[in-house]
Tab-separated table of N, CA and C in Angstrom:
chain	number	residue	atom	x	y	z
A	332	UNK	N	116.245	115.663	103.970
A	332	UNK	CA	115.160	115.473	102.003
A	332	UNK	C	113.947	115.584	102.811
A	333	UNK	N	113.708	116.640	102.072
A	333	UNK	CA	112.114	116.966	102.080
A	333	UNK	C	111.516	116.960	100.827
A	334	UNK	N	109.942	116.444	100.741
A	334	UNK	CA	109.291	116.454	99.636
A	334	UNK	C	107.945	117.605	100.066
A	335	UNK	N	107.299	118.426	99.253
A	335	UNK	CA	106.023	118.836	98.993
A	335	UNK	C	105.407	118.026	98.428
A	336	UNK	N	104.307	117.428	98.396
A	336	UNK	CA	103.502	116.141	97.899
A	336	UNK	C	102.230	117.509	97.517
A	337	UNK	N	101.937	117.453	96.539
A	337	UNK	CA	100.016	118.231	96.117
A	337	UNK	C	99.545	117.075	95.283
A	338	UNK	N	98.096	116.459	95.638
A	338	UNK	CA	97.517	115.622	94.783
A	338	UNK	C	97.216	117.215	93.829
A	339	UNK	N	96.872	116.236	92.398
A	339	UNK	CA	96.440	117.738	91.758
A	339	UNK	C	95.466	116.336	90.438
A	340	UNK	N	94.700	117.254	89.976
A	340	UNK	CA	93.798	117.110	88.533
A	340	UNK	C	94.587	117.642	87.577
A	341	UNK	N	95.311	118.144	87.401
A	341	UNK	CA	96.395	118.389	86.443
A	341	UNK	C	97.776	118.950	86.427
A	342	UNK	N	98.571	118.485	85.891
A	342	UNK	CA	99.650	119.688	86.494
A	342	UNK	C	100.969	120.012	85.063
A	343	UNK	N	101.839	120.635	84.808
A	343	UNK	CA	102.248	120.635	83.639
A	343	UNK	C	103.712	121.512	84.257
A	344	UNK	N	104.551	121.371	83.541
A	344	UNK	CA	106.286	122.363	84.095
A	344	UNK	C	106.686	122.766	82.408
A	345	UNK	N	106.833	123.770	82.598
A	345	UNK	CA	107.176	124.860	81.149
A	345	UNK	C	108.830	125.486	81.598
A	346	UNK	N	109.712	125.529	80.783
A	346	UNK	CA	111.266	125.922	81.013
A	346	UNK	C	111.213	126.458	79.473
A	347	UNK	N	111.996	127.698	79.631
A	347	UNK	CA	111.558	128.575	78.338
A	347	UNK	C	110.377	128.171	77.194
A	348	UNK	N	109.300	128.327	77.952
A	348	UNK	CA	107.659	128.469	77.228
A	348	UNK	C	107.858	127.007	76.391
A	349	UNK	N	108.814	126.392	76.540
A	349	UNK	CA	108.290	124.932	75.925
A	349	UNK	C	107.949	123.606	77.153
A	350	UNK	N	106.714	123.198	76.472
A	350	UNK	CA	106.288	122.047	78.194
A	350	UNK	C	107.014	120.949	78.307
A	351	UNK	N	107.703	120.998	79.484
A	351	UNK	CA	108.504	119.424	79.637
A	351	UNK	C	108.058	118.329	80.513
A	352	UNK	N	106.945	118.468	80.801
A	352	UNK	CA	105.831	117.545	81.660
A	352	UNK	C	104.890	117.778	81.317
A	353	UNK	N	103.396	116.827	81.880
A	353	UNK	CA	102.116	117.262	82.049
A	353	UNK	C	101.614	115.708	82.429
A	354	UNK	N	100.621	116.134	82.913
A	354	UNK	CA	99.611	115.324	83.528
A	354	UNK	C	98.715	115.153	84.019
A	355	UNK	N	97.282	113.860	84.127
A	355	UNK	CA	96.226	114.344	84.350
A	355	UNK	C	96.022	114.038	86.187
A	356	UNK	N	95.359	113.240	86.668
A	356	UNK	CA	95.151	113.157	87.973
A	356	UNK	C	96.647	112.340	88.436
A	357	UNK	N	97.365	112.721	89.678
A	357	UNK	CA	98.252	112.369	90.096
A	357	UNK	C	99.188	113.115	91.205
A	358	UNK	N	100.351	113.699	91.341
A	358	UNK	CA	100.830	113.839	92.333
A	358	UNK	C	102.010	114.863	91.824
A	359	UNK	N	102.326	116.427	92.286
A	359	UNK	CA	103.396	117.035	91.718
A	359	UNK	C	104.357	117.168	93.213
A	360	UNK	N	105.616	116.485	92.930
A	360	UNK	CA	106.316	116.299	94.181
A	360	UNK	C	107.146	117.330	94.362
A	361	UNK	N	107.529	118.269	94.895
A	361	UNK	CA	108.852	119.059	95.046
A	361	UNK	C	109.961	118.636	96.005
A	362	UNK	N	110.941	118.180	95.814
A	362	UNK	CA	112.013	117.614	96.346
A	362	UNK	C	113.490	118.784	96.646
A	363	UNK	N	113.119	118.604	98.200
A	363	UNK	CA	114.317	119.220	98.772
A	363	UNK	C	115.711	118.769	98.942
A	364	UNK	N	116.787	118.720	98.699
A	364	UNK	CA	117.928	117.758	99.192
A	364	UNK	C	118.868	118.432	100.187
A	365	UNK	N	119.401	118.267	101.063
A	365	UNK	CA	120.266	118.287	101.986
A	365	UNK	C	121.909	117.628	101.843
A	366	UNK	N	122.905	118.128	102.485
A	366	UNK	CA	124.668	117.586	102.003
A	366	UNK	C	124.078	116.231	102.852
A	367	UNK	N	123.525	116.011	104.204
A	367	UNK	CA	123.724	114.682	104.546
A	367	UNK	C	122.282	113.576	104.298
A	368	UNK	N	121.798	114.010	103.223
A	368	UNK	CA	120.640	112.980	102.898
A	368	UNK	C	121.383	111.999	102.329
A	369	UNK	N	121.056	110.383	102.147
A	369	UNK	CA	121.241	109.178	101.433
A	369	UNK	C	120.317	108.102	100.875
A	370	UNK	N	120.437	107.302	100.207
A	370	UNK	CA	119.774	106.562	99.568
A	370	UNK	C	119.136	105.759	100.590
A	371	UNK	N	119.190	105.722	101.667
A	371	UNK	CA	117.751	105.694	102.962
A	371	UNK	C	116.923	106.799	102.825
A	372	UNK	N	117.647	108.055	102.787
A	372	UNK	CA	116.233	109.053	102.867
A	372	UNK	C	115.479	109.168	101.714
A	373	UNK	N	115.930	108.230	100.564
A	373	UNK	CA	114.987	108.083	99.496
A	373	UNK	C	114.220	107.133	99.399
A	374	UNK	N	114.803	106.431	99.601
A	374	UNK	CA	113.907	104.704	99.551
A	374	UNK	C	112.952	104.918	100.278
A	375	UNK	N	113.063	105.523	102.344
A	375	UNK	CA	111.689	105.923	102.870
A	375	UNK	C	110.826	107.085	102.473
A	376	UNK	N	111.328	107.967	102.057
A	376	UNK	CA	110.821	108.827	101.609
A	376	UNK	C	109.587	108.162	99.770
A	377	UNK	N	110.052	107.403	99.063
A	377	UNK	CA	109.755	107.435	97.693
A	377	UNK	C	108.792	105.918	97.852
A	378	UNK	N	109.062	105.901	99.317
A	378	UNK	CA	107.931	104.434	99.864
A	378	UNK	C	107.072	104.595	100.206
A	379	UNK	N	106.992	105.818	101.149
A	379	UNK	CA	105.746	106.394	101.816
A	379	UNK	C	104.738	107.084	100.902
A	380	UNK	N	105.559	107.936	99.673
A	380	UNK	CA	105.277	108.694	98.727
A	380	UNK	C	103.992	107.705	97.936
A	381	UNK	N	104.735	106.266	97.863
A	381	UNK	CA	103.972	105.761	96.692
A	381	UNK	C	102.741	105.124	98.032
A	382	UNK	N	102.742	105.037	98.862
A	382	UNK	CA	101.792	104.515	99.261
A	382	UNK	C	100.885	105.045	100.181
A	383	UNK	N	101.193	106.387	100.060
A	383	UNK	CA	100.489	107.922	101.073
A	383	UNK	C	99.468	107.522	100.594
A	384	UNK	N	97.944	107.304	101.480
A	384	UNK	CA	96.474	106.877	101.079
A	384	UNK	C	95.943	108.595	100.881
A	385	UNK	N	96.134	109.086	100.167
A	385	UNK	CA	95.578	110.446	99.374
A	385	UNK	C	94.608	110.947	98.811
A	386	UNK	N	94.289	109.170	97.836
A	386	UNK	CA	93.423	109.378	96.895
A	386	UNK	C	92.162	109.307	97.409
A	387	UNK	N	90.785	109.476	97.235
A	387	UNK	CA	89.214	109.253	97.901
A	387	UNK	C	89.447	107.840	96.904
A	388	UNK	N	88.045	107.267	97.610
A	388	UNK	CA	87.650	105.706	97.304
A	388	UNK	C	86.426	105.931	96.915
A	389	UNK	N	85.620	105.247	96.251
A	389	UNK	CA	84.036	105.216	96.205
A	389	UNK	C	83.153	106.083	97.155
A	390	UNK	N	84.026	106.299	98.098
A	390	UNK	CA	82.631	107.307	98.799
A	390	UNK	C	83.549	108.604	99.657
A	391	UNK	N	84.744	108.588	99.102
A	391	UNK	CA	84.957	110.227	99.468
A	391	UNK	C	86.038	110.113	100.016
A	392	UNK	N	86.446	109.375	100.630
A	392	UNK	CA	87.670	109.456	101.932
A	392	UNK	C	88.547	108.798	101.291
A	393	UNK	N	89.453	109.931	101.525
A	393	UNK	CA	91.183	109.705	101.406
A	393	UNK	C	91.796	108.527	101.792
A	394	UNK	N	91.560	107.106	101.391
A	394	UNK	CA	91.789	105.614	101.344
A	394	UNK	C	92.713	104.685	100.144
A	395	UNK	N	92.789	105.838	99.197
A	395	UNK	CA	93.631	105.356	97.803
A	395	UNK	C	94.551	105.585	97.637
A	396	UNK	N	95.856	104.615	97.766
A	396	UNK	CA	97.483	105.517	97.400
A	396	UNK	C	97.464	105.812	96.359
A	397	UNK	N	98.494	106.544	95.813
A	397	UNK	CA	99.680	106.408	94.393
A	397	UNK	C	99.291	104.950	93.874
A	398	UNK	N	99.772	104.437	94.293
A	398	UNK	CA	99.724	103.126	93.567
A	398	UNK	C	99.033	102.668	93.059
A	399	UNK	N	97.842	102.230	94.120
A	399	UNK	CA	96.473	101.750	93.645
A	399	UNK	C	95.716	102.653	93.004
A	400	UNK	N	95.698	103.978	92.980
A	400	UNK	CA	94.875	104.888	92.204
A	400	UNK	C	96.015	104.767	90.546
A	401	UNK	N	96.996	104.894	90.616
A	401	UNK	CA	97.744	104.404	89.156
A	401	UNK	C	97.999	105.737	88.457
A	402	UNK	N	97.762	106.686	89.607
A	402	UNK	CA	98.306	108.835	89.070
A	402	UNK	C	99.299	108.375	88.673
A	403	UNK	N	99.688	110.109	87.655
A	403	UNK	CA	100.898	110.126	87.449
A	403	UNK	C	101.670	110.857	88.698
A	404	UNK	N	102.947	111.063	88.087
A	404	UNK	CA	103.626	112.098	88.850
A	404	UNK	C	104.559	112.716	88.167
A	405	UNK	N	104.893	114.000	88.976
A	405	UNK	CA	105.906	115.081	88.259
A	405	UNK	C	106.708	115.434	89.493
A	406	UNK	N	107.869	115.457	89.690
A	406	UNK	CA	109.437	115.320	90.265
A	406	UNK	C	110.075	116.765	89.939
A	407	UNK	N	109.732	117.689	90.605
A	407	UNK	CA	110.705	118.942	90.420
A	407	UNK	C	111.633	119.175	91.720
A	408	UNK	N	112.797	119.415	91.393
A	408	UNK	CA	113.505	119.688	92.211
A	408	UNK	C	113.625	121.073	92.945
A	409	UNK	N	113.287	121.209	93.638
A	409	UNK	CA	113.605	122.852	94.629
A	409	UNK	C	114.675	122.860	95.881
A	410	UNK	N	115.272	123.688	95.316
A	410	UNK	CA	116.170	123.721	96.620
A	410	UNK	C	116.133	124.552	97.807
A	411	UNK	N	114.707	125.628	97.269
A	411	UNK	CA	114.462	126.921	98.874
A	411	UNK	C	113.077	125.951	99.427
A	412	UNK	N	113.388	124.783	99.122
A	412	UNK	CA	112.665	123.684	100.741
A	412	UNK	C	113.542	123.730	101.748
A	413	UNK	N	114.475	123.906	101.518
A	413	UNK	CA	115.789	124.236	102.653
A	413	UNK	C	116.086	125.659	103.393
A	414	UNK	N	114.822	126.077	103.107
A	414	UNK	CA	115.360	128.122	103.307
A	414	UNK	C	114.999	128.203	104.782
A	415	UNK	N	116.174	128.498	105.044
A	415	UNK	CA	116.372	129.178	106.493
A	415	UNK	C	115.824	130.540	106.807
A	416	UNK	N	114.622	131.235	107.393
A	416	UNK	CA	114.171	132.244	107.438
A	416	UNK	C	114.749	132.886	109.024
A	417	UNK	N	115.496	132.067	110.029
A	417	UNK	CA	115.214	132.488	111.363
A	417	UNK	C	116.178	134.246	111.679
A	418	UNK	N	117.288	134.512	110.211
A	418	UNK	CA	117.697	135.613	110.790
A	418	UNK	C	117.412	136.577	109.495
A	419	UNK	N	117.070	137.895	109.671
A	419	UNK	CA	116.857	138.793	108.699
A	419	UNK	C	115.403	138.596	107.671
A	420	UNK	N	115.874	139.023	106.549
A	420	UNK	CA	114.762	139.018	106.030
A	420	UNK	C	115.115	138.357	104.473
A	421	UNK	N	116.356	137.963	104.503
A	421	UNK	CA	116.801	137.506	103.105
A	421	UNK	C	117.047	135.852	103.807
A	422	UNK	N	116.647	134.975	102.769
A	422	UNK	CA	116.121	133.833	103.142
A	422	UNK	C	117.662	132.482	102.855
A	423	UNK	N	118.138	132.025	103.838
A	423	UNK	CA	119.703	131.240	103.490
A	423	UNK	C	119.263	130.293	103.230
A	424	UNK	N	119.978	129.522	102.069
A	424	UNK	CA	120.000	128.498	101.710
A	424	UNK	C	121.476	127.344	102.440
A	425	UNK	N	121.797	127.404	102.840
A	425	UNK	CA	122.977	127.030	103.275
A	425	UNK	C	122.918	125.415	103.551
A	426	UNK	N	121.617	124.584	104.109
A	426	UNK	CA	121.274	123.923	104.301
A	426	UNK	C	121.077	122.983	102.771
A	427	UNK	N	120.561	123.379	101.903
A	427	UNK	CA	120.350	122.528	100.531
A	427	UNK	C	121.631	122.404	100.002
A	428	UNK	N	121.683	120.920	99.495
A	428	UNK	CA	123.044	120.828	98.841
A	428	UNK	C	123.556	121.023	97.713
A	429	UNK	N	124.537	121.337	97.653
A	429	UNK	CA	125.011	122.022	96.113
A	429	UNK	C	124.828	120.668	95.258
A	430	UNK	N	124.975	121.295	94.066
A	430	UNK	CA	124.659	120.486	92.711
A	430	UNK	C	125.652	119.060	92.527
A	431	UNK	N	126.638	119.176	93.193
A	431	UNK	CA	127.609	118.056	93.144
A	431	UNK	C	126.920	116.964	93.635
A	432	UNK	N	126.450	117.371	94.947
A	432	UNK	CA	126.097	116.017	96.031
A	432	UNK	C	124.515	116.493	95.726
A	433	UNK	N	123.537	116.531	95.405
A	433	UNK	CA	122.123	116.709	94.905
A	433	UNK	C	121.867	116.361	93.654
A	434	UNK	N	122.574	116.643	92.544
A	434	UNK	CA	121.661	115.838	91.472
A	434	UNK	C	122.215	114.506	91.215
A	435	UNK	N	123.412	113.965	91.853
A	435	UNK	CA	123.198	112.192	91.500
A	435	UNK	C	121.834	112.168	92.718
A	436	UNK	N	121.757	112.781	93.730
A	436	UNK	CA	120.939	112.344	95.021
A	436	UNK	C	119.424	112.551	94.255
A	437	UNK	N	118.819	113.483	93.284
A	437	UNK	CA	117.558	113.730	92.690
A	437	UNK	C	117.931	112.119	91.163
A	438	UNK	N	118.447	112.529	90.694
A	438	UNK	CA	118.797	111.096	89.260
A	438	UNK	C	118.536	109.698	90.714
A	439	UNK	N	119.042	109.201	91.763
A	439	UNK	CA	118.781	108.407	92.666
A	439	UNK	C	117.235	108.328	92.525
A	440	UNK	N	117.025	109.038	93.099
A	440	UNK	CA	115.448	109.257	93.578
A	440	UNK	C	114.451	109.547	92.522
A	441	UNK	N	114.665	109.797	91.975
A	441	UNK	CA	113.605	109.394	90.227
A	441	UNK	C	113.587	107.768	90.197
A	442	UNK	N	114.700	107.404	90.135
A	442	UNK	CA	115.019	106.048	89.841
A	442	UNK	C	114.381	105.275	90.507
A	443	UNK	N	114.535	105.622	92.331
A	443	UNK	CA	113.673	104.702	92.739
A	443	UNK	C	111.866	105.073	93.367
A	444	UNK	N	112.136	106.082	92.623
A	444	UNK	CA	110.283	106.004	92.269
A	444	UNK	C	109.851	105.756	91.745
A	445	UNK	N	110.622	105.284	90.400
A	445	UNK	CA	109.698	104.717	89.183
A	445	UNK	C	109.700	103.137	89.701
A	446	UNK	N	110.943	102.666	90.075
A	446	UNK	CA	110.950	101.697	90.571
A	446	UNK	C	109.848	101.015	91.452
A	447	UNK	N	109.603	101.883	92.518
A	447	UNK	CA	108.480	101.559	93.154
A	447	UNK	C	107.390	101.741	92.838
A	448	UNK	N	106.801	102.544	92.207
A	448	UNK	CA	105.798	103.123	91.447
A	448	UNK	C	105.606	101.738	90.263
A	449	UNK	N	106.235	101.390	89.891
A	449	UNK	CA	106.381	100.143	88.485
A	449	UNK	C	106.615	101.207	87.549
A	450	UNK	N	106.287	102.171	86.782
A	450	UNK	CA	106.084	102.865	85.951
A	450	UNK	C	107.184	104.031	86.240
A	451	UNK	N	107.122	105.014	85.055
A	451	UNK	CA	108.006	106.076	84.394
A	451	UNK	C	107.372	107.433	85.296
A	452	UNK	N	107.745	107.932	85.964
A	452	UNK	CA	107.392	109.527	86.135
A	452	UNK	C	108.047	110.934	85.153
A	453	UNK	N	107.372	111.949	85.379
A	453	UNK	CA	108.208	112.784	84.517
A	453	UNK	C	108.612	114.181	85.812
A	454	UNK	N	109.671	114.581	84.763
A	454	UNK	CA	110.189	115.249	85.778
A	454	UNK	C	110.538	117.122	85.164
A	455	UNK	N	111.283	117.766	85.881
A	455	UNK	CA	111.426	119.164	85.710
A	455	UNK	C	113.153	118.781	85.201
A	456	UNK	N	113.315	120.034	85.352
A	456	UNK	CA	115.097	120.073	85.168
A	456	UNK	C	115.976	120.329	85.986
A	457	UNK	N	116.456	119.817	86.580
A	457	UNK	CA	117.570	120.339	87.663
A	457	UNK	C	117.856	121.372	87.781
A	458	UNK	N	118.191	122.389	88.603
A	458	UNK	CA	118.636	123.680	88.325
A	458	UNK	C	117.912	124.813	87.011
A	459	UNK	N	116.876	124.197	86.119
A	459	UNK	CA	116.623	125.085	85.611
A	459	UNK	C	115.268	126.355	85.931
A	460	UNK	N	115.068	127.275	85.464
A	460	UNK	CA	114.216	128.242	85.638
A	460	UNK	C	112.956	127.574	85.288
A	461	UNK	N	111.712	126.973	86.274
A	461	UNK	CA	110.290	126.234	85.259
A	461	UNK	C	109.190	126.974	86.126
A	462	UNK	N	108.395	126.866	85.444
A	462	UNK	CA	107.103	127.417	85.370
A	462	UNK	C	106.431	126.168	85.783
A	463	UNK	N	106.109	126.264	87.267
A	463	UNK	CA	104.991	124.943	87.504
A	463	UNK	C	103.758	124.956	87.990
A	464	UNK	N	103.036	124.621	86.379
A	464	UNK	CA	101.117	125.010	86.672
A	464	UNK	C	100.267	123.810	87.473
A	465	UNK	N	99.787	124.123	88.126
A	465	UNK	CA	98.873	123.089	88.958
A	465	UNK	C	97.604	123.366	89.217
A	466	UNK	N	96.883	122.488	89.220
A	466	UNK	CA	95.562	122.182	90.213
A	466	UNK	C	95.524	121.621	90.797
A	467	UNK	N	95.745	121.570	91.796
A	467	UNK	CA	95.649	121.096	93.275
A	467	UNK	C	94.295	120.552	93.973
A	468	UNK	N	93.992	119.361	93.755
A	468	UNK	CA	92.824	118.857	94.078
A	468	UNK	C	92.883	118.780	95.398
A	469	UNK	N	91.508	118.887	95.767
A	469	UNK	CA	91.211	119.078	97.337
A	469	UNK	C	90.836	120.396	98.143
A	470	UNK	N	91.794	121.166	97.860
A	470	UNK	CA	93.306	121.398	97.823
A	470	UNK	C	93.869	119.934	98.994
A	471	UNK	N	95.049	118.865	98.352
A	471	UNK	CA	95.326	118.272	99.546
A	471	UNK	C	97.600	118.556	99.101
A	472	UNK	N	98.084	118.722	100.258
A	472	UNK	CA	99.176	119.072	100.159
A	472	UNK	C	100.099	118.466	101.629
A	473	UNK	N	100.854	117.810	101.200
A	473	UNK	CA	101.638	117.632	102.632
A	473	UNK	C	103.110	117.388	102.162
A	474	UNK	N	103.570	117.925	103.669
A	474	UNK	CA	105.545	118.340	103.700
A	474	UNK	C	105.787	117.105	104.267
A	475	UNK	N	106.516	116.229	104.072
A	475	UNK	CA	107.591	114.606	104.813
A	475	UNK	C	108.767	115.631	104.437
A	476	UNK	N	109.174	115.406	105.725
A	476	UNK	CA	110.784	115.281	105.779
A	476	UNK	C	111.341	114.066	106.656
A	477	UNK	N	112.313	113.523	105.532
A	477	UNK	CA	112.944	112.427	106.118
A	477	UNK	C	113.531	111.728	107.582
A	478	UNK	N	113.713	113.220	107.820
A	478	UNK	CA	115.088	113.462	109.340
A	478	UNK	C	113.612	113.285	110.224
A	479	UNK	N	112.732	113.467	110.258
A	479	UNK	CA	111.349	113.917	110.954
A	479	UNK	C	110.492	112.554	111.076
A	480	UNK	N	111.220	111.000	110.651
A	480	UNK	CA	110.435	109.544	110.565
A	480	UNK	C	109.687	109.312	112.006
A	481	UNK	N	110.577	109.215	112.856
A	481	UNK	CA	109.090	109.050	114.304
A	481	UNK	C	108.631	110.100	114.823
């Protein structure tokens, strides 16, 4: 399981010209799911995300976590995070989980992150053609892969 975290000062998700999610200060998290991902990957990533100290303290040092900052979250599923570009010019998505595997894990990720943070998060829509608008604050963008824990 792979996530791209972007610290934002504002963000929104639009589907079919309708805004489905909007936040101010917080994180936009892009989530890519592989076939062999499990609840263990979800637990580790949600804990890491909630406690990652990437918000500025009073001195402007990145020392505050999402949990402490009380920032909001938009979570967006994105199978293209598992693109392989080793051969040719057309990416292969063979490592990305098919919907029958990915949807239950996506829903479990939402539930686990909400539980970890102690509040609701906003989401895009699995499989939809979405427009993600954001103002990357910093900019701060971090990629975390649950298969690279050590």
